[in-house]
XYZ file of C-alpha atoms in Angstrom:
314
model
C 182.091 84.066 108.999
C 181.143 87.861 109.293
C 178.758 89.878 111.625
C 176.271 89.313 108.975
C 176.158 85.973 109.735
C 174.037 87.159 113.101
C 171.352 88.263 110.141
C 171.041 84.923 108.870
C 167.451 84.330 110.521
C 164.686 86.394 110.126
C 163.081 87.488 113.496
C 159.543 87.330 114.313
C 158.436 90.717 116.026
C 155.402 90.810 118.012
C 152.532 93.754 117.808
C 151.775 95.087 121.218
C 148.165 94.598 120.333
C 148.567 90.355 119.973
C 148.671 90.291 116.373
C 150.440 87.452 114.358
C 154.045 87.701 114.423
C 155.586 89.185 111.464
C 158.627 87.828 109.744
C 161.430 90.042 108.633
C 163.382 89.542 105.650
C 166.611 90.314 105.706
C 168.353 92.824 103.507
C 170.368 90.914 101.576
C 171.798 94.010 99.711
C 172.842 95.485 102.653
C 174.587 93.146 104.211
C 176.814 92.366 101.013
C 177.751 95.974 100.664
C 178.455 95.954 104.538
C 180.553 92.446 104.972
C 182.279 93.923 101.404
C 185.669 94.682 103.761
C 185.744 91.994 105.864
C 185.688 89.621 102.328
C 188.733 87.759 100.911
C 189.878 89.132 97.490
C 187.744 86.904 95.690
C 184.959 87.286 97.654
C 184.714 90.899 97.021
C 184.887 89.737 93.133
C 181.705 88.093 93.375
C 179.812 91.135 94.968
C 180.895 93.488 92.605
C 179.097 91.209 90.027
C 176.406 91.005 92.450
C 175.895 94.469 93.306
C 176.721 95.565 89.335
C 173.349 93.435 88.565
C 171.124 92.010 90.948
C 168.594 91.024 88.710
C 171.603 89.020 86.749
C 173.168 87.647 90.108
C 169.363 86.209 90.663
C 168.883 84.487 87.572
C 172.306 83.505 86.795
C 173.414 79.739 87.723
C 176.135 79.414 89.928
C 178.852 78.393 87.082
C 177.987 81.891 85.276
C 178.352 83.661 88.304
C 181.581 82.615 89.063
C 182.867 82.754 85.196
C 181.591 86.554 85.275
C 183.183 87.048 89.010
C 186.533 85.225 87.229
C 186.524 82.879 89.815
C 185.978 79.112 91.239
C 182.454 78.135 91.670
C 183.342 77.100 95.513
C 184.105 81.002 95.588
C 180.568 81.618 95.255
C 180.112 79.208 97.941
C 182.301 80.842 100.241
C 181.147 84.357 99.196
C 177.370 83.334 100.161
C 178.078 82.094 103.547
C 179.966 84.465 104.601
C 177.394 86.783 104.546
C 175.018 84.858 106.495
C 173.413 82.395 104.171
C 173.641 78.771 103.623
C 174.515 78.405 100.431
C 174.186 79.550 97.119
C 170.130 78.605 97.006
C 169.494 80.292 100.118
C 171.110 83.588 98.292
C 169.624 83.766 95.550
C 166.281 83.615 97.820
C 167.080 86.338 99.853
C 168.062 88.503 97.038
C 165.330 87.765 95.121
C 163.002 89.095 97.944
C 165.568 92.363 97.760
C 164.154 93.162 95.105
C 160.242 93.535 96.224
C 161.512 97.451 96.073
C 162.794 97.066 92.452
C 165.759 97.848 90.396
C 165.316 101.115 90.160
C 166.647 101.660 93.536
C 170.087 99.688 92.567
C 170.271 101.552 88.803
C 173.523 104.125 88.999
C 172.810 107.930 89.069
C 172.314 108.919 85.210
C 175.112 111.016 83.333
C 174.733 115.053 83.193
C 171.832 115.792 80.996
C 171.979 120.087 81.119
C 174.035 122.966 80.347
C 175.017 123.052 84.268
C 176.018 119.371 84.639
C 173.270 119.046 87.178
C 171.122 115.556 85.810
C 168.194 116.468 88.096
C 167.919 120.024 87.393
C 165.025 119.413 84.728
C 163.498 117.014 86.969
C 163.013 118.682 89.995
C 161.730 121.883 88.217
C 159.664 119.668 85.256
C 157.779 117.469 87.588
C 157.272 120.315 90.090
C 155.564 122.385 87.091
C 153.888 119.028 86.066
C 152.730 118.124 89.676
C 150.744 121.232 89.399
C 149.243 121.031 86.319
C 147.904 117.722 87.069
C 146.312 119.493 90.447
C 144.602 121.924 88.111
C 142.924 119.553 85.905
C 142.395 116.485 88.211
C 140.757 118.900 91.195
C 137.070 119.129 91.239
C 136.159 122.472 92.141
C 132.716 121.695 93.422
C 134.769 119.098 96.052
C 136.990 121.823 96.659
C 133.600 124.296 97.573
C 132.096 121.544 99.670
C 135.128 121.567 101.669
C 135.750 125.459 102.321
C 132.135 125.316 103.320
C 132.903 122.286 106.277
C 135.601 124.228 107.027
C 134.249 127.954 107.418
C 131.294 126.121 110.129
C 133.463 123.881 111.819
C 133.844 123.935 115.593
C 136.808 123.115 115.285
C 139.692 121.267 112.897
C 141.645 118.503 113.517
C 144.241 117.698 110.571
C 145.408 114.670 109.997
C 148.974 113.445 108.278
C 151.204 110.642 108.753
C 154.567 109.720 107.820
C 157.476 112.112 106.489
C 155.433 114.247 103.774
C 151.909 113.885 105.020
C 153.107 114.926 108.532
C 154.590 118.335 107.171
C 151.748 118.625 104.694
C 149.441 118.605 108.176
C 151.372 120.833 109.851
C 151.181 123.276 106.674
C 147.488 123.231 106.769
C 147.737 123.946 110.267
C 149.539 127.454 109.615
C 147.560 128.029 106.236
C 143.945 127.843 108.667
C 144.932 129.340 111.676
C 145.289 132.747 110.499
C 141.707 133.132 109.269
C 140.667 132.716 112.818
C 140.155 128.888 112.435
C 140.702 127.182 115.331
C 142.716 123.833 114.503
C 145.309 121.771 115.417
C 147.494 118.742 113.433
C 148.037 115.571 115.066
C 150.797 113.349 113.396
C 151.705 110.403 116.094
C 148.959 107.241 115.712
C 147.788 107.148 119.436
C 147.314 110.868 119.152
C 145.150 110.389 116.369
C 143.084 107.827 117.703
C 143.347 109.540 121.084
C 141.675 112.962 119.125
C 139.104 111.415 116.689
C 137.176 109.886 119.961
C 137.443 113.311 121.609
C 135.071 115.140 118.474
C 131.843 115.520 118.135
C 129.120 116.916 115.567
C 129.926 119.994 114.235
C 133.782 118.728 114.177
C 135.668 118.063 111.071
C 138.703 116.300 110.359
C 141.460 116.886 107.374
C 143.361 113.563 106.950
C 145.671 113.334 104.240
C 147.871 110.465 102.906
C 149.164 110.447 99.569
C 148.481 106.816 98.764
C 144.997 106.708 100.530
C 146.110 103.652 102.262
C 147.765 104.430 105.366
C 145.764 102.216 107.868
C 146.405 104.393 111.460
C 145.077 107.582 109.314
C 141.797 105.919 107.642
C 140.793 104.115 111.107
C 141.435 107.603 112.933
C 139.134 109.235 110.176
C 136.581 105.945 110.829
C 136.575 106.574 114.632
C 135.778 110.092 113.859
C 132.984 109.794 111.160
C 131.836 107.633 114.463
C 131.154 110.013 116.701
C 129.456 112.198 113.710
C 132.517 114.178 112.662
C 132.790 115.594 109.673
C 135.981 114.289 107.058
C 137.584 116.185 104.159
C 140.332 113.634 102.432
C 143.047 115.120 100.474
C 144.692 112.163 99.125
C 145.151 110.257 95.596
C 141.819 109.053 93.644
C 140.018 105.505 94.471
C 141.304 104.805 97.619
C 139.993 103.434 100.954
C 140.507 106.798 102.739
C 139.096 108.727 100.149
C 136.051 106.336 100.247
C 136.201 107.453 104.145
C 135.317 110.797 103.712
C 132.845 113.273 102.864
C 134.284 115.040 100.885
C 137.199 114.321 98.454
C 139.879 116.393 97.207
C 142.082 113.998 95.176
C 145.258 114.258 92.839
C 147.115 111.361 91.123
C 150.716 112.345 90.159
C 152.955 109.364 88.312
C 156.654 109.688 89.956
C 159.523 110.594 88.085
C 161.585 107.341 88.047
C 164.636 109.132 90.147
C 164.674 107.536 93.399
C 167.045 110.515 95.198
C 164.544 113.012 93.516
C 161.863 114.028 96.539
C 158.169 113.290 95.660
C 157.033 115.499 93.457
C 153.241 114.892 94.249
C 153.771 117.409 97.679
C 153.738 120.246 95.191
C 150.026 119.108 94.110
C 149.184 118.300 97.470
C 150.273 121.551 98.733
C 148.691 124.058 95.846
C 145.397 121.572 97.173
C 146.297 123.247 100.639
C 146.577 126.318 99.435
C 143.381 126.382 97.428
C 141.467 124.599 100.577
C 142.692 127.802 102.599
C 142.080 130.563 100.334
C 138.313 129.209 99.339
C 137.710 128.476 103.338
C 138.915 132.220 104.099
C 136.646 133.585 101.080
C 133.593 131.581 102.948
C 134.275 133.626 106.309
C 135.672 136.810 104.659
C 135.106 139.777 106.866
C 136.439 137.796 110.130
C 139.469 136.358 108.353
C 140.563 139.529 106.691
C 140.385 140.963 110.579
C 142.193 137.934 112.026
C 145.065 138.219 109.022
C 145.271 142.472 109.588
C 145.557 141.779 113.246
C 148.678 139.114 112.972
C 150.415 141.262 110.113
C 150.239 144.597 112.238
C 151.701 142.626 115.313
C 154.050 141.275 112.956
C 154.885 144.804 111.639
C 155.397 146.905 114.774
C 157.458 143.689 116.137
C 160.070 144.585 113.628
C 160.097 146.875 110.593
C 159.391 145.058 107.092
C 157.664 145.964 103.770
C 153.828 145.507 103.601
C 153.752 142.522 101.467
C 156.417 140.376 102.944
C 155.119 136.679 103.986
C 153.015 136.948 106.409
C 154.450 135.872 110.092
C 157.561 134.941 108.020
């Protein structure tokens, strides 16, 4: 038997907080294309079918299987335990729960679809372009005035983002705000969050953004917040519980292009959101941000020579 064998069981995990335990499922695929050199010849046979078609491997009885692997149905047997399961049954379990993420994530880069043999070229740069139109038409421009208008009075900002996009996307409003003289800050870690909302008081606003509106640590931050008579602007997707949250919503829905090595193409709506949640807030203070952006591009300038309009503090 393999090292996989040690991944046979799931293992409960514990929440510090005294939650119920929760059971992990193994990753079946993994551990096939991980035990695949440690497998006898005929072994390996019976993964390739495996990992060639999952969805086939789940459905398929264990005679097909081993007349499509060209070998003995004890092979199969074999092949099953020695990656940690009991049998054939509990395989075809455990892959079946594999694919909770779907197919998609299995399916074989496509074949060169452009001049420049590049098959994501037209995907990156389509969906990008797309990502934005759907920002222009979905964005409600009297959400986005409400929102420049919390912004411009606020005390102070506190942006919320969570996770590998919305954590950047924070940090970008961060440097989009700043330089109109807006004093704010982006907190990304959970406790921090938590940690910030109960520090704020009226007068205080918080941006949290999440690009599926359901990200619990970010809506209970915003909650605990909206508690202590913050303000909340939501940039997320449409109909959601954080978007319910908040005061005021800016919302985009962008359908993902079905290339799972492709990055999300909804940042590029939720940044132009950023963008347009900067540039309307700046417009609401005018004179003092126009003083607070001269002052950081003539520092900028005399700290080393450049052209006029270069980005700013780039």
């Amino acid at each position: 038997m393999t090292e996989a064998a040690s991944h046979e069981e799931p293992v409960p995990d514990h929440d510090q907080d005294g939650r119920e335990p929760v059971r992990r499922i193994p990753d079946i695929i993994s551990l096939v294309k991980d035990s695949y050199s440690e497998l006898r010849r005929a072994e390996r046979r019976v993964a390739d079918v495996v990992l060639d078609d999952v969805k086939y491997a789940v459905d398929a009885s264990n005679a097909a299987l081993a007349q499509r692997a060209g070998v003995s149905e004890p092979t199969v047997t074999r092949f099953c335990r020695a990656i940690g399961c009991e049998g054939v049954r509990d395989f075809k379990l455990k892959l079946a729960q594999s694919l909770v993420v779907g197919a998609l994530y299995l399916a074989k880069s496509p074949a060169p679809g452009s001049g420049n043999g590049m098959p994501f070229w037209n995907a990156v740069f389509g969906e990008a372009r797309r990502a934005l139109q759907e920002a222009e038409r979905q964005l409600d421009p009297v959400e986005l005035e409400k929102a420049a208008e919390l912004i411009a009075k606020a005390r102070q900002v506190t942006v919320f983002g969570l996770g590998g996009s919305s954590s950047a996307l924070a940090q970008e409003t961060q440097y989009r705000l700043f330089r109109y003289g807006i004093t704010v800050n982006a907190q990304c870690d959970p406790y921090l969050m938590r940690m910030t909302a109960s520090t704020l008081k009226p007068g205080d606003l918080v941006i949290a953004i999440s690009a599926t509106g359901r990200t619990r640590e970010v809506i209970e931050a915003v909650e605990l917040a909206k508690h202590y008579r913050a303000n909340a602007i939501g940039v997320t997707a449409p109909d959601t519980e954080l978007a319910r949250a908040c005061d005021v919503r800016l919302t985009v829905a962008v359908p993902e292009y079905p290339d799972t090595l492709k990055p999300t193409a909804s940042r590029y709506a939720f940044l132009a959101m950023i963008d347009l949640l900067a540039v309307a807030s700046a417009y609401k203070l005018d004179a003092s941000a126009r003083e607070t952006v001269r002052r950081i591009k003539y520092n900028a300038q005399i700290h080393r020579t450049g052209k006029e309009m270069e980005p700013l503090g780039d």
